Amino acid sequence: MKQNYDFDIEKIKNLSQEEKISRKKNLDLFYKSGFPSKQVEDWKFTDLNLILNKNFDNISNEVNFESSKDFKAIENFEHNFIFLTNGKIISTNFDHEEKSKILIKDFNQEEVKNINPSNALALLNSALSSGGFSLEITKDYKLKKPLIVYNCFSQDLKNKILNNKNSIKLNEGSELTLIDYSDNNTQNNFIKNTVDTISLNKNAVLKNILIQNSKSNGHFYKYIKSSLESGSSYENYILSSGLKLNKIEIEINLNKDNSSCSIYSALNLLGDQHQEIKTRINHNSPNCKSYQKIKNVLNDKSKGIYQGKIFVEKVAQKTDAYQLSKALIVSDNAEFDAKPELEIYADDVKCSHGSTSGSIDSDAVHYLMTRGISKQEAVKLLINGFLNEVLEKITNNELKIFLEKILERQINGH
Amino acid sequence: MKNQDLNINKEYKYGFTTDIESIRAPKGLNEDTIKFISNIKKEPKWMLDWRLTAYNRLQSLKEPNWQKPKYPKINYQDLYYYSAPKSASEKPKSLEEIDPKILETYKKLGIPLVEQQRLNGIAVDAVFDSVSVATTFKDELTKKGIIFCSISEAIQKHPDLVKKYLGSVIPLSDHYFATLNSAVFTDGSFVYIPPNTRCPMELSTYFRINASETGQFERTLIIADKGSYVSYLEGCTAPMRDENQLHAANVELIALDDAEIKYSTVQNWYPGDKNGVGGIYNFVTKRGACRGKNSKISWTQVETGSAITWKYPSCILQGDNSVGEFYSIAITNNYQKADTGTKMIHLGKNTKSKIISKGISAGNADNTYRGLVDINKKATNSRNYTQCDSLLMGNKCGAHTVPYIKNKNSTSTIEHEATTTKINEEQLYYCNQRGLDQEEAVSLIVNGFCKEVLQQLPMEFAVEAQKLVAISLEGSVG
């Protein structure tokens, strides 16, 4: 089966002739393979080609759209924001900060060329990308309040694909909490293909939180590539329940000693939602730490997937790497697949992974019911307890309360 | 174990060749070779047709290349597909008629063909290069109705059973190497245990590749009828040669209602020398089907030899309440490579599976566990437990774990855990302090690490396997 594509580089404005040629090359490379099917090992559990064929007649890369300047900011939670529509910056606000310490501009599309030539979607992104931001925090500046990136979408996106590129750079000793907040209640089928590049300099600290605020027919793919210098720390929290299809691919390169990273995910999937988290942690240097905890609750006909790889280079002695994926399968039509992988070439390491999947403990449900709680409530309570554990490590109380509320809404189906 | 023992065993002790005349099929893979094999074995027409179908399918198949260990392209036209000791062409009627040189070889290998058989009580079917040389203890087994013979003999004497079950677990054209085997398989063992019979002794096969430029393609078929039990052992060696030799066997197990099959392997093919020259390519397809209710198949393997080991003994749990088990030790040293594991496919209700895998990597070796646990929608109340541990010795080797886990219903539970570590310095220090030298200490610790698997082996093999574990790691420490 072949998709009807209508991809046109000419639609993208302000391109130099040279860039057009380079984009054309990437597009041709993409055409060779098309959207990946399950024959591609990285897409074994998510047959993207099949899913798109089912849901789209025709896909095109329209870039002109109507955007409103208004959006509903989150209340009772002090924050800075970047407001994006279809990936383009509409407005920014850093009232809580020293503005000179923060550099924010439109992403210069020429800045990053091909990020991964073997990844068909990254190729497509390089060919068609338009829109995106680049953010840089100057040395030793620690943001006082979290930064929320509002991702909003126009109403005319049916059968469209959005390709965005963002870059985030934290200079030595700087700190940032970045919340990627997707808000989209359109019932239109559309695809969003994003490539984020993250670079953390010495001792920089980044917390990156991904939130999906409402149920949506969006088909999202996000590729995050990050590189860490010595002593830096990168934390990820993924709370992206609600999307019809979502695949988040995170590649973390621990390039210098004593850097550390963690990935926490709590998903409650309903209906026919399909979410995949794929990680690759490259331990390229000694004394680095990585930690992953992936939790899924699968209801109805949903499907959850975790593919995680820990790669330890020969030089990366004293590596401490851990990977855990847990799934609760609530419905007989739901499915959980996992491929937790270790590839290790250094001997003085501590690497382990665990993966479990199973049903809700019926004894626990029974116990709660004897205390007068209805079965439905009891199940919800247990799911809440199961997923909430992921937020335990967050020390900022305000942030924790905010995320707990989001999670609770997701457990109740938004 | 005494230090002296270890030193004697330092080299691969099964590396000798036996100088006997052998009959070979002409080099190359074509219809004529297949007809030659079929003809020399006096096979019925249906068998030849089966082989030719496999050969035709092979033409449209591609060699798989997704595995971790890569190898130079094999020239399938440059191999001999049939090699048999000349004296075996007229089938011996008793042990006395077997070429004494072959018997001597087996004596060197420590296989109890004549005398020791009575003491050990193990019935042995020995496969030399391509043909089954001798099957011992036949009378006693026949009394119970147990059939234990070479597969060539079974094709002639028990065609109904062979026709019914051959290829029923590993389909004719399952993948490249299995299909190749279906086309050119030369011999192997056949076991049938009648209903409600407990096989009174361990059945055993010993494989040996002797001739050069030969591939060995054996085929084993074991059927445990309702309520029966059998334990089967398999051992392998080959002479030392500079070239790589191909071994592509197919093993099919079928367990009917309430039956149990225990299959143990100690694989010690020639692993190549210290620089990775020579050695066997061990590309084997092993699969068992728990067809009946309450049936059980248990695989135990100790993989110490071969330049490349590439195999996944699997269980298809079709019957309700059936059980699949996989216990594995894979040791790789020098330039050896292993990519091994299992597949547990849960189809029936209340099925259970257990996977214990211990990988040990030393020198420049690479060791991969790759496995699949797939619990289907209808396999309610099923359970799997997987544990794969890897031990790294030195910083030039690699240890990898690639499990695929699929759970498709809400009443089943899957648990998987894996760890990768090196030998604990404190444990080593403690052993040294008690007067054990470095090598003894390592062998002791490694044996402890493998204990859960070694325990699964039948007594006679367990001792041998323990020694093998120590020998395989010679020179990897310090």
Coordinates of N, CA and C in Angstrom, one line a residue, chain B residues 16-92:
Chain B
F16 N 41.5 -33.9 17.7 CA 42.1 -34.9 16.8 C 41.2 -35.3 15.6
T17 N 41.9 -35.8 14.5 CA 41.1 -36.3 13.4 C 41.2 -37.8 13.4
T18 N 40.3 -38.5 12.8 CA 40.4 -39.9 12.6 C 40.6 -40.2 11.2
D19 N 41.6 -41.1 10.9 CA 42.0 -41.3 9.6 C 41.2 -42.5 9.1
I20 N 40.1 -42.3 8.5 CA 39.3 -43.4 8.0 C 38.8 -43.0 6.6
E21 N 38.6 -44.0 5.8 CA 38.1 -43.7 4.4 C 36.7 -43.3 4.6
S22 N 36.3 -42.3 3.8 CA 34.9 -42.0 3.8 C 34.3 -41.8 2.4
I23 N 33.0 -42.0 2.3 CA 32.3 -41.9 1.0 C 31.7 -40.5 1.1
R24 N 31.9 -39.7 0.0 CA 31.3 -38.4 0.0 C 30.5 -38.2 -1.3
A25 N 29.5 -37.3 -1.1 CA 28.7 -36.9 -2.2 C 29.6 -35.9 -3.0
P26 N 29.4 -35.7 -4.3 CA 30.2 -34.7 -5.0 C 29.9 -33.3 -4.4
K27 N 30.9 -32.5 -4.4 CA 30.8 -31.2 -3.8 C 29.7 -30.4 -4.4
G28 N 29.1 -29.5 -3.7 CA 28.1 -28.6 -4.2 C 26.7 -28.9 -3.8
L29 N 25.8 -27.9 -4.0 CA 24.4 -28.1 -3.6 C 23.6 -28.0 -4.8
N30 N 23.0 -29.1 -5.2 CA 22.1 -29.1 -6.4 C 21.2 -30.4 -6.3
E31 N 20.3 -30.5 -7.2 CA 19.4 -31.6 -7.1 C 20.1 -33.0 -7.1
D32 N 21.2 -33.1 -7.9 CA 21.9 -34.3 -7.9 C 22.4 -34.7 -6.5
T33 N 23.0 -33.7 -5.8 CA 23.5 -34.1 -4.5 C 22.3 -34.6 -3.6
I34 N 21.2 -34.0 -3.7 CA 20.0 -34.4 -2.9 C 19.6 -35.8 -3.3
K35 N 19.6 -36.1 -4.6 CA 19.2 -37.4 -5.1 C 20.3 -38.4 -4.6
F36 N 21.5 -38.0 -4.7 CA 22.6 -38.9 -4.2 C 22.4 -39.3 -2.7
I37 N 22.1 -38.3 -1.9 CA 21.9 -38.6 -0.5 C 20.7 -39.5 -0.3
S38 N 19.6 -39.2 -1.0 CA 18.4 -39.9 -0.8 C 18.6 -41.4 -1.3
N39 N 19.3 -41.5 -2.4 CA 19.6 -42.8 -3.0 C 20.4 -43.7 -2.1
I40 N 21.5 -43.1 -1.6 CA 22.5 -43.9 -0.8 C 21.8 -44.3 0.5
K41 N 20.7 -43.6 0.9 CA 20.0 -43.9 2.1 C 18.8 -44.8 1.8
K42 N 18.7 -45.1 0.5 CA 17.6 -46.0 0.1 C 16.2 -45.4 0.6
E43 N 16.0 -44.2 0.4 CA 14.8 -43.5 0.9 C 13.7 -43.8 -0.1
P44 N 12.4 -43.8 0.5 CA 11.3 -43.9 -0.4 C 11.1 -42.6 -1.2
K45 N 10.2 -42.6 -2.2 CA 10.1 -41.5 -3.1 C 9.5 -40.3 -2.3
W46 N 8.6 -40.5 -1.4 CA 8.0 -39.3 -0.7 C 9.0 -38.5 0.0
M47 N 10.1 -39.2 0.5 CA 11.1 -38.5 1.2 C 11.9 -37.6 0.3
L48 N 12.3 -38.2 -0.9 CA 13.0 -37.5 -1.9 C 12.2 -36.3 -2.4
D49 N 10.9 -36.5 -2.6 CA 10.1 -35.3 -3.0 C 10.1 -34.2 -2.0
W50 N 10.0 -34.6 -0.7 CA 10.0 -33.7 0.4 C 11.3 -32.8 0.3
R51 N 12.4 -33.5 0.2 CA 13.7 -32.9 0.1 C 13.8 -31.9 -1.1
L52 N 13.3 -32.4 -2.2 CA 13.3 -31.5 -3.4 C 12.4 -30.3 -3.3
T53 N 11.3 -30.5 -2.7 CA 10.4 -29.3 -2.4 C 11.2 -28.3 -1.6
A54 N 11.9 -28.8 -0.5 CA 12.6 -27.9 0.3 C 13.7 -27.2 -0.5
Y55 N 14.4 -27.9 -1.4 CA 15.4 -27.4 -2.2 C 14.9 -26.3 -3.1
N56 N 13.7 -26.5 -3.7 CA 13.1 -25.5 -4.6 C 12.8 -24.2 -3.8
R57 N 12.2 -24.4 -2.6 CA 11.9 -23.3 -1.8 C 13.1 -22.5 -1.4
L58 N 14.2 -23.2 -1.2 CA 15.5 -22.6 -0.8 C 15.9 -21.5 -1.8
Q59 N 15.6 -21.8 -3.1 CA 16.1 -20.9 -4.1 C 15.5 -19.5 -3.9
S60 N 14.3 -19.4 -3.3 CA 13.7 -18.1 -3.2 C 13.9 -17.5 -1.8
L61 N 14.7 -18.2 -1.0 CA 14.9 -17.6 0.4 C 16.3 -17.0 0.4
K62 N 16.3 -16.0 1.3 CA 17.6 -15.3 1.5 C 18.2 -15.6 2.9
E63 N 19.5 -15.7 3.0 CA 20.1 -15.9 4.3 C 19.8 -14.8 5.2
P64 N 19.4 -15.0 6.4 CA 19.1 -13.9 7.3 C 20.3 -13.2 7.7
N65 N 20.2 -11.9 8.0 CA 21.4 -11.2 8.4 C 21.2 -10.2 9.5
W66 N 20.1 -10.4 10.3 CA 19.8 -9.5 11.4 C 20.6 -9.9 12.7
Q67 N 21.3 -11.0 12.7 CA 22.0 -11.4 13.9 C 23.2 -10.5 14.3
K68 N 23.6 -10.6 15.5 CA 24.7 -9.8 15.9 C 26.1 -10.3 15.4
P69 N 26.4 -11.5 15.5 CA 27.7 -12.0 15.0 C 27.6 -12.1 13.4
K70 N 28.5 -11.3 12.8 CA 28.5 -11.4 11.3 C 29.6 -12.4 10.9
Y71 N 29.4 -13.0 9.8 CA 30.4 -14.0 9.3 C 30.6 -13.8 7.8
P72 N 31.8 -14.3 7.3 CA 32.0 -14.1 5.9 C 31.0 -15.0 5.1
K73 N 30.7 -14.6 3.9 CA 29.7 -15.3 3.1 C 30.1 -16.8 3.0
I74 N 29.1 -17.7 3.2 CA 29.4 -19.1 3.0 C 29.2 -19.5 1.6
N75 N 30.1 -20.2 1.0 CA 29.9 -20.7 -0.4 C 29.3 -22.1 -0.3
Y76 N 28.0 -22.1 -0.5 CA 27.3 -23.4 -0.3 C 27.7 -24.4 -1.4
Q77 N 28.3 -23.9 -2.5 CA 28.6 -24.9 -3.6 C 30.0 -25.5 -3.3
D78 N 30.7 -25.0 -2.3 CA 32.0 -25.5 -2.0 C 32.0 -26.5 -0.8
L79 N 30.9 -27.0 -0.5 CA 30.8 -27.9 0.7 C 30.4 -29.3 0.2
Y80 N 30.8 -30.3 1.0 CA 30.4 -31.6 0.8 C 29.1 -31.8 1.7
Y81 N 28.1 -32.3 1.1 CA 26.8 -32.4 1.9 C 26.6 -33.9 2.4
Y82 N 27.5 -34.8 2.0 CA 27.4 -36.1 2.6 C 28.8 -36.7 2.7
S83 N 29.1 -37.2 3.9 CA 30.3 -37.8 4.2 C 30.1 -38.9 5.2
A84 N 30.4 -40.1 4.8 CA 30.2 -41.3 5.7 C 31.4 -42.2 5.8
P85 N 31.7 -42.7 6.9 CA 32.8 -43.6 7.0 C 32.4 -44.8 6.0
K86 N 33.5 -45.2 5.3 CA 33.2 -46.2 4.2 C 32.6 -47.5 4.8
S87 N 33.1 -47.9 5.9 CA 32.6 -49.2 6.4 C 31.2 -49.1 6.8
A88 N 30.6 -47.9 6.9 CA 29.2 -47.8 7.3 C 28.3 -48.0 6.2
S89 N 28.8 -48.1 5.0 CA 28.0 -48.2 3.8 C 27.2 -49.5 3.8
E90 N 27.9 -50.5 4.4 CA 27.1 -51.7 4.6 C 26.9 -51.7 6.1
K91 N 25.6 -51.5 6.4 CA 25.3 -51.3 7.8 C 25.7 -52.4 8.7
P92 N 26.4 -52.0 9.8 CA 26.8 -53.1 10.7 C 25.6 -53.6 11.5

